[in-house]
Amino acid sequence: MHTFFNTTIRQLLCALALIAGSAVSAQAQTTSENTLYLGLGEKAGIDKIVADFIPLILADQRINQFFSKLDKAQFAALLADQFCELAGGPCKYQGRDMYTTHDGMGISNAHFNALAEDLQIAMEKNNIASSVSNKLVAKLAPMQRPIVSK
Ligand code: HEM
């Protein structure tokens, strides 16, 4: 009887330890996946960065010729969702894919880099640490190929 209880209690404790262990590791995983999202100040922080980014693009003579007919509100909303999703946040980008969007615009690597630089400046303005802003820019790097056509 005594042994039976001891064994049962030991089994119960083991099960509890397993459950606790998996809960901790699930939490650790979620945290590492959205560190970037948190570092950017979640959706409100991203919206603010995008709001500062758009006037920088529009004032940038290296690239502003592309944006003369821009629907600013729609562009801001799509960009913020895209950055939020890329950063591991809970948003879902529902705009067009990057190749289709920029097809035929004649965007060069220099144009791409100018836009990335403006984004870095917008993040600096919002006191985002460079370790964080570099991570977002790194997430955008694979888009260079579908966007650049010149
Ligand atoms: C990592 C770099 C870039 C990202 C993440 C990006 C993202 C986007 C997104 C999400 C949209 C809206 C898509 C939609 O309407 O469904 C868009 C539109 C646009 N992008 Fe980019 N873009 C990038 C680089 C560039 C560059 C380098 C240029 C030109 C210098 C550019 C010019 C435009 C223009 C003109 C539009 C508006 C298109 C329209 O309204 O028809 N983009 N971009």
Tab-separated table of C-alpha atoms and ligand atoms in Angstrom:
chain	number	residue	atom	x	y	z
A	1	MET	CA	0.000	0.000	0.000
A	2	HIS	CA	2.726	2.362	1.083
A	3	THR	CA	4.786	1.567	-2.021
A	4	PHE	CA	1.698	1.937	-4.221
A	5	PHE	CA	1.101	5.485	-2.969
A	6	ASN	CA	4.754	6.391	-3.255
A	7	THR	CA	4.827	5.218	-6.855
A	8	THR	CA	1.589	7.011	-7.704
A	9	ILE	CA	2.790	10.241	-6.125
A	10	ARG	CA	6.111	9.947	-7.931
A	11	GLN	CA	4.268	9.444	-11.231
A	12	LEU	CA	2.050	12.419	-10.538
A	13	LEU	CA	5.049	14.598	-9.724
A	14	CYS	CA	6.778	13.490	-12.910
A	15	ALA	CA	3.685	14.352	-14.955
A	16	LEU	CA	3.462	17.756	-13.295
A	17	ALA	CA	7.144	18.429	-13.961
A	18	LEU	CA	6.645	17.504	-17.616
A	19	ILE	CA	3.631	19.790	-17.952
A	20	ALA	CA	5.474	22.654	-16.239
A	21	GLY	CA	8.533	22.061	-18.405
A	22	SER	CA	6.609	22.169	-21.656
A	23	ALA	CA	4.738	25.299	-20.562
A	24	VAL	CA	8.055	27.038	-19.875
A	25	SER	CA	9.549	26.000	-23.203
A	26	ALA	CA	6.411	27.069	-25.093
A	27	GLN	CA	6.662	30.459	-23.429
A	28	ALA	CA	10.381	30.747	-24.232
A	29	GLN	CA	9.622	29.956	-27.870
A	30	THR	CA	6.908	32.603	-28.143
A	31	THR	CA	9.213	35.154	-26.562
A	32	SER	CA	12.131	34.478	-28.908
A	33	GLU	CA	9.796	34.599	-31.923
A	34	ASN	CA	8.359	37.994	-31.125
A	35	THR	CA	11.343	39.762	-29.529
A	36	LEU	CA	11.575	41.885	-32.653
A	37	TYR	CA	7.866	42.753	-32.472
A	38	LEU	CA	8.212	43.795	-28.830
A	39	GLY	CA	11.437	45.707	-29.579
A	40	LEU	CA	9.592	47.761	-32.192
A	41	GLY	CA	6.945	48.699	-29.611
A	42	GLU	CA	4.252	46.301	-30.846
A	43	LYS	CA	1.620	47.487	-33.350
A	44	ALA	CA	1.407	51.033	-31.937
A	45	GLY	CA	5.200	51.427	-32.206
A	46	ILE	CA	5.201	50.070	-35.759
A	47	ASP	CA	2.357	52.423	-36.784
A	48	LYS	CA	4.387	55.340	-35.429
A	49	ILE	CA	7.534	54.233	-37.287
A	50	VAL	CA	5.548	53.932	-40.541
A	51	ALA	CA	3.952	57.356	-39.951
A	52	ASP	CA	7.469	58.842	-39.688
A	53	PHE	CA	8.813	56.753	-42.571
A	54	ILE	CA	6.336	57.942	-45.239
A	55	PRO	CA	7.200	61.682	-45.067
A	56	LEU	CA	10.902	60.714	-45.212
A	57	ILE	CA	10.271	58.779	-48.452
A	58	LEU	CA	8.216	61.637	-49.885
A	59	ALA	CA	11.005	64.118	-49.092
A	60	ASP	CA	13.773	61.880	-50.420
A	61	GLN	CA	14.720	63.093	-53.888
A	62	ARG	CA	16.445	59.803	-54.644
A	63	ILE	CA	13.083	57.972	-54.638
A	64	ASN	CA	10.113	60.320	-54.235
A	65	GLN	CA	9.378	60.332	-57.978
A	66	PHE	CA	7.978	56.805	-57.533
A	67	PHE	CA	5.437	57.908	-54.943
A	68	SER	CA	3.730	60.839	-56.683
A	69	LYS	CA	0.322	59.121	-56.847
A	70	LEU	CA	0.500	57.308	-53.535
A	71	ASP	CA	-2.591	56.536	-51.440
A	72	LYS	CA	-0.768	57.318	-48.199
A	73	ALA	CA	-3.326	55.900	-45.748
A	74	GLN	CA	-3.598	52.595	-47.583
A	75	PHE	CA	0.184	52.321	-48.054
A	76	ALA	CA	0.746	53.031	-44.339
A	77	ALA	CA	-1.778	50.392	-43.267
A	78	LEU	CA	-0.342	47.727	-45.587
A	79	LEU	CA	3.254	48.495	-44.641
A	80	ALA	CA	2.484	48.415	-40.913
A	81	ASP	CA	0.774	45.028	-41.232
A	82	GLN	CA	3.662	43.706	-43.297
A	83	PHE	CA	6.307	44.872	-40.782
A	84	CYS	CA	4.213	43.599	-37.865
A	85	GLU	CA	3.898	40.131	-39.425
A	86	LEU	CA	7.596	40.025	-40.366
A	87	ALA	CA	8.527	40.993	-36.817
A	88	GLY	CA	6.567	38.058	-35.400
A	89	GLY	CA	3.516	40.085	-34.396
A	90	PRO	CA	-0.113	38.998	-34.652
A	91	CYS	CA	-0.898	40.861	-37.921
A	92	LYS	CA	-1.586	39.419	-41.339
A	93	TYR	CA	-0.351	41.293	-44.417
A	94	GLN	CA	-3.138	41.257	-46.996
A	95	GLY	CA	-1.611	43.357	-49.757
A	96	ARG	CA	-0.177	42.231	-53.067
A	97	ASP	CA	3.044	40.239	-53.244
A	98	MET	CA	6.256	42.240	-53.578
A	99	TYR	CA	7.016	41.186	-57.167
A	100	THR	CA	3.546	42.096	-58.523
A	101	THR	CA	3.427	45.372	-56.572
A	102	HIS	CA	6.739	46.692	-57.902
A	103	ASP	CA	6.744	45.032	-61.328
A	104	GLY	CA	7.672	47.449	-64.137
A	105	MET	CA	8.591	50.344	-61.814
A	106	GLY	CA	12.272	50.201	-62.752
A	107	ILE	CA	13.521	50.158	-59.156
A	108	SER	CA	17.322	49.871	-58.799
A	109	ASN	CA	19.459	48.645	-55.896
A	110	ALA	CA	20.278	52.299	-55.142
A	111	HIS	CA	16.531	53.075	-54.862
A	112	PHE	CA	16.048	50.063	-52.615
A	113	ASN	CA	18.947	51.067	-50.361
A	114	ALA	CA	17.662	54.651	-50.165
A	115	LEU	CA	14.281	53.399	-48.942
A	116	ALA	CA	15.944	51.064	-46.416
A	117	GLU	CA	18.028	54.014	-45.164
A	118	ASP	CA	14.863	56.113	-44.681
A	119	LEU	CA	13.354	53.256	-42.693
A	120	GLN	CA	16.458	53.137	-40.466
A	121	ILE	CA	16.130	56.886	-39.876
A	122	ALA	CA	12.428	56.511	-38.993
A	123	MET	CA	13.356	53.811	-36.462
A	124	GLU	CA	16.163	55.963	-35.015
A	125	LYS	CA	13.649	58.801	-34.589
A	126	ASN	CA	11.590	56.404	-32.502
A	127	ASN	CA	14.569	55.417	-30.340
A	128	ILE	CA	14.670	51.846	-31.597
A	129	ALA	CA	17.995	50.248	-30.687
A	130	SER	CA	20.137	49.525	-33.741
A	131	SER	CA	20.290	45.849	-32.742
A	132	VAL	CA	16.493	45.795	-33.243
A	133	SER	CA	16.283	47.994	-36.350
A	134	ASN	CA	19.004	45.950	-38.057
A	135	LYS	CA	16.886	42.849	-37.500
A	136	LEU	CA	13.877	44.361	-39.263
A	137	VAL	CA	16.043	45.525	-42.171
A	138	ALA	CA	17.542	42.016	-42.365
A	139	LYS	CA	13.994	40.617	-42.657
A	140	LEU	CA	13.388	42.928	-45.633
A	141	ALA	CA	16.601	41.952	-47.430
A	142	PRO	CA	15.082	38.909	-49.210
A	143	MET	CA	12.551	41.281	-50.824
A	144	GLN	CA	15.300	43.081	-52.719
A	145	ARG	CA	15.308	40.501	-55.512
A	146	PRO	CA	11.557	40.604	-56.312
A	147	ILE	CA	11.406	44.420	-55.965
A	148	VAL	CA	14.526	45.497	-57.880
A	149	SER	CA	14.229	45.293	-61.669
A	150	LYS	CA	16.973	47.603	-62.891
B	1	HEM	C1	11.915	46.388	-48.540
B	1	HEM	C2	11.486	47.294	-49.374
B	1	HEM	C3	10.035	47.521	-49.710
B	1	HEM	C4	8.907	47.050	-49.111
B	1	HEM	C5	8.791	46.157	-47.891
B	1	HEM	C6	7.780	47.575	-49.843
B	1	HEM	C7	6.463	47.324	-49.516
B	1	HEM	C8	5.395	47.813	-50.227
B	1	HEM	C9	4.017	47.524	-49.935
B	1	HEM	C10	3.527	46.633	-48.792
B	1	HEM	C11	3.252	48.161	-50.835
B	1	HEM	C12	1.712	48.136	-50.958
B	1	HEM	C13	1.300	46.897	-51.705
B	1	HEM	C14	-0.114	46.934	-52.204
B	1	HEM	O1	-0.576	48.024	-52.618
B	1	HEM	O2	-0.777	45.876	-52.225
B	1	HEM	C15	4.155	48.897	-51.689
B	1	HEM	C16	3.754	49.723	-52.708
B	1	HEM	C17	4.611	50.546	-53.394
B	1	HEM	N1	5.972	50.526	-53.363
B	1	HEM	FE1	7.120	49.385	-52.187
B	1	HEM	N2	8.244	48.338	-50.870
B	1	HEM	C18	9.606	48.331	-50.825
B	1	HEM	C19	10.467	48.976	-51.674
B	1	HEM	C20	10.090	49.908	-52.579
B	1	HEM	C21	11.001	50.762	-53.319
B	1	HEM	C22	12.529	50.701	-53.206
B	1	HEM	C23	10.238	51.582	-54.084
B	1	HEM	C24	10.677	52.668	-55.013
B	1	HEM	C25	11.750	53.389	-54.821
B	1	HEM	C26	8.849	51.244	-53.837
B	1	HEM	C27	7.764	51.840	-54.432
B	1	HEM	C28	6.446	51.515	-54.193
B	1	HEM	C29	5.314	52.209	-54.796
B	1	HEM	C30	5.387	53.385	-55.766
B	1	HEM	C31	4.156	51.597	-54.304
B	1	HEM	C32	2.703	51.973	-54.607
B	1	HEM	C33	2.188	51.075	-55.671
B	1	HEM	C34	0.750	51.372	-55.991
B	1	HEM	O3	0.055	52.009	-55.215
B	1	HEM	O4	0.328	50.910	-57.042
B	1	HEM	N3	8.805	50.220	-52.917
B	1	HEM	N4	5.445	48.641	-51.309
